[in-house]
Amino acid sequence: MKKQIEQSLLTLSQKPGVYLMKNKLGEIIYIGKAKNLKNRVSQYFLRPQAGRVAAMVFEVEDFATIITKNEKEAFILEMNLIKEHYPRFNILLKDDKHYPYIALRKKKSPVLKITRNDLDKNFFYFGPFPTSTHAYEIINLLNKIFPLQKCKVLPKIPCLYYHLGQCLA
């Protein structure tokens, strides 16, 4: 193990956060998140690795960490950093469409929906969410609190949801 990495491992925090693996040119080649930065980053260098991970570890000359308040914040930061830097060893999060967002229409009557598509300037976006189940749970809760329109096209007469008190029509 390289001396610089060995020294850095000793001072790692046990808090949640994001780690950035860098090559000899200082380029970020991998970004990851962890519940416990010390445990996760140490695993790369203290345990034997194989395949893609071994190739990445072989190239790592240095790493940096960013401590976050919790795991959820680490997840969001990791995704945003991957979008910004496109590290070549990150293959899972490069496709934004993989993660669902909740979209709230800005104009007309507000509508909540789940999307994995490109972002539209006519909507506010919340997320990403690890699974669509999480996003649907939040939408169901919001629909109970705020009876928003559920119809894709506004009907001329109030819909069934209006009569059930679940839509403002």
C-alpha positions as CSV (number, residue, x, y, z in Angstrom):
1,M,0.0,0.0,0.0
2,K,1.2,3.5,-0.8
3,K,2.5,5.5,2.2
4,Q,0.2,8.5,1.5
5,I,-2.9,6.3,1.4
6,E,-1.8,4.5,4.5
7,Q,-1.4,7.8,6.4
8,S,-4.7,9.0,5.2
9,L,-6.6,5.9,6.3
10,L,-5.4,6.5,9.9
11,T,-7.2,9.9,10.0
12,L,-10.5,9.0,8.4
13,S,-13.7,9.8,10.1
14,Q,-16.3,7.2,11.0
15,K,-19.1,9.5,10.0
16,P,-21.2,9.2,6.8
17,G,-20.0,10.9,3.7
18,V,-18.6,10.7,0.1
19,Y,-15.1,9.6,-1.0
20,L,-13.3,10.6,-4.2
21,M,-10.6,8.3,-5.5
22,K,-7.9,10.1,-7.5
23,N,-5.2,8.9,-9.9
24,K,-1.6,10.2,-10.2
25,L,-2.8,13.1,-12.3
26,G,-5.3,14.2,-9.6
27,E,-8.2,13.1,-11.7
28,I,-11.2,11.7,-9.9
29,I,-11.6,8.2,-11.1
30,Y,-14.3,6.9,-8.7
31,I,-16.8,8.5,-6.3
32,G,-18.6,6.5,-3.6
33,K,-20.7,7.0,-0.5
34,A,-20.5,5.4,2.9
35,K,-22.3,5.1,6.3
36,N,-18.8,4.9,7.9
37,L,-16.1,6.5,5.7
38,K,-13.2,4.8,7.6
39,N,-14.6,1.3,7.3
40,R,-15.7,1.7,3.6
41,V,-12.5,3.3,2.3
42,S,-10.3,1.0,4.3
43,Q,-11.9,-2.0,2.7
44,Y,-10.5,-1.0,-0.7
45,F,-6.9,-1.1,0.5
46,L,-6.9,-3.6,3.3
47,R,-8.8,-6.5,1.6
48,P,-7.8,-8.2,-1.7
49,Q,-9.9,-7.0,-4.6
50,A,-10.7,-8.5,-8.0
51,G,-11.8,-7.3,-11.4
52,R,-12.8,-3.7,-12.0
53,V,-12.3,-2.8,-8.3
54,A,-8.8,-4.2,-8.3
55,A,-8.0,-2.1,-11.5
56,M,-9.4,1.0,-9.8
57,V,-7.5,0.5,-6.5
58,F,-4.3,-0.1,-8.5
59,E,-4.7,3.4,-10.1
60,V,-5.6,5.2,-6.9
61,E,-2.8,7.6,-5.7
62,D,-4.9,9.6,-3.3
63,F,-8.4,10.1,-2.0
64,A,-10.5,12.8,-0.5
65,T,-13.6,12.6,1.7
66,I,-16.6,14.9,2.3
67,I,-18.4,14.3,5.6
68,T,-22.2,14.6,5.5
69,K,-24.9,14.7,8.1
70,N,-26.5,11.4,7.2
71,E,-26.6,8.6,4.6
72,K,-29.3,10.3,2.5
73,E,-27.3,13.5,2.1
74,A,-24.3,11.4,1.1
75,F,-26.4,9.6,-1.6
76,I,-27.5,12.9,-3.1
77,L,-24.0,14.4,-2.9
78,E,-22.5,11.3,-4.5
79,M,-25.0,11.4,-7.4
80,N,-24.4,15.1,-8.0
81,L,-20.6,14.7,-8.0
82,I,-20.8,11.8,-10.4
83,K,-22.9,14.0,-12.8
84,E,-20.4,16.8,-12.5
85,H,-17.1,14.7,-12.8
86,Y,-18.1,11.5,-14.7
87,P,-15.4,9.3,-13.1
88,R,-14.7,6.4,-15.4
89,F,-15.0,3.7,-12.8
90,N,-18.5,4.8,-11.8
91,I,-20.9,3.0,-14.1
92,L,-24.1,2.6,-12.0
93,L,-25.1,6.2,-11.4
94,K,-24.1,7.7,-14.8
95,D,-27.7,7.1,-16.1
96,D,-29.9,9.7,-14.4
97,K,-33.0,7.9,-15.8
98,H,-32.3,5.1,-13.4
99,Y,-33.5,7.1,-10.4
100,P,-37.0,8.4,-10.0
101,Y,-37.8,12.1,-9.2
102,I,-41.1,13.6,-8.0
103,A,-42.2,16.3,-10.3
104,L,-44.6,19.1,-9.4
105,R,-46.1,21.2,-12.2
106,K,-45.4,24.9,-11.7
107,K,-48.3,26.5,-13.7
108,K,-51.9,25.7,-14.3
109,S,-53.2,23.4,-11.6
110,P,-50.5,21.6,-9.7
111,V,-50.0,18.0,-10.5
112,L,-47.6,15.5,-8.8
113,K,-46.0,12.7,-10.8
114,I,-43.0,10.4,-10.8
115,T,-40.5,10.7,-13.7
116,R,-37.2,9.3,-14.8
117,N,-37.1,11.4,-17.9
118,D,-35.1,14.6,-18.7
119,L,-36.0,17.5,-16.6
120,D,-38.7,19.9,-17.8
121,K,-38.5,23.6,-16.9
122,N,-42.3,23.6,-16.2
123,F,-41.9,21.4,-13.2
124,F,-40.2,21.6,-9.8
125,Y,-38.2,18.4,-9.1
126,F,-37.6,16.6,-5.8
127,G,-35.2,13.7,-5.4
128,P,-33.6,11.5,-6.6
129,F,-35.1,8.6,-4.7
130,P,-33.4,5.2,-4.4
131,T,-36.5,3.4,-5.6
132,S,-39.8,4.3,-7.1
133,T,-41.5,2.8,-4.0
134,H,-40.1,5.7,-1.9
135,A,-41.3,8.2,-4.4
136,Y,-44.8,6.7,-4.5
137,E,-45.1,6.7,-0.7
138,I,-44.3,10.4,-0.6
139,I,-46.8,11.2,-3.4
140,N,-49.5,9.2,-1.6
141,L,-48.8,11.1,1.6
142,L,-48.8,14.5,-0.2
143,N,-52.1,13.6,-2.0
144,K,-53.7,12.9,1.4
145,I,-52.5,16.3,2.8
146,F,-53.0,18.3,-0.4
147,P,-55.9,17.1,-2.6
148,L,-54.2,17.9,-6.0
149,Q,-55.5,17.1,-9.5
150,K,-55.0,13.4,-10.4
151,C,-56.6,13.6,-13.9
152,K,-54.1,13.9,-16.8
153,V,-56.6,16.0,-18.8
154,L,-59.0,18.4,-17.0
155,P,-62.5,17.0,-17.3
156,K,-65.5,19.4,-18.0
157,I,-67.3,18.1,-14.9
158,P,-65.7,17.2,-11.5
159,C,-64.2,13.7,-11.4
160,L,-64.7,10.9,-9.0
161,Y,-61.7,12.0,-6.9
162,Y,-63.4,15.4,-6.4
163,H,-66.5,13.7,-5.0
164,L,-64.4,11.6,-2.7
165,G,-62.7,14.8,-1.4
166,Q,-59.3,13.8,-2.9
167,C,-59.2,16.4,-5.7
168,L,-59.9,20.2,-5.9
169,A,-61.2,19.8,-9.5
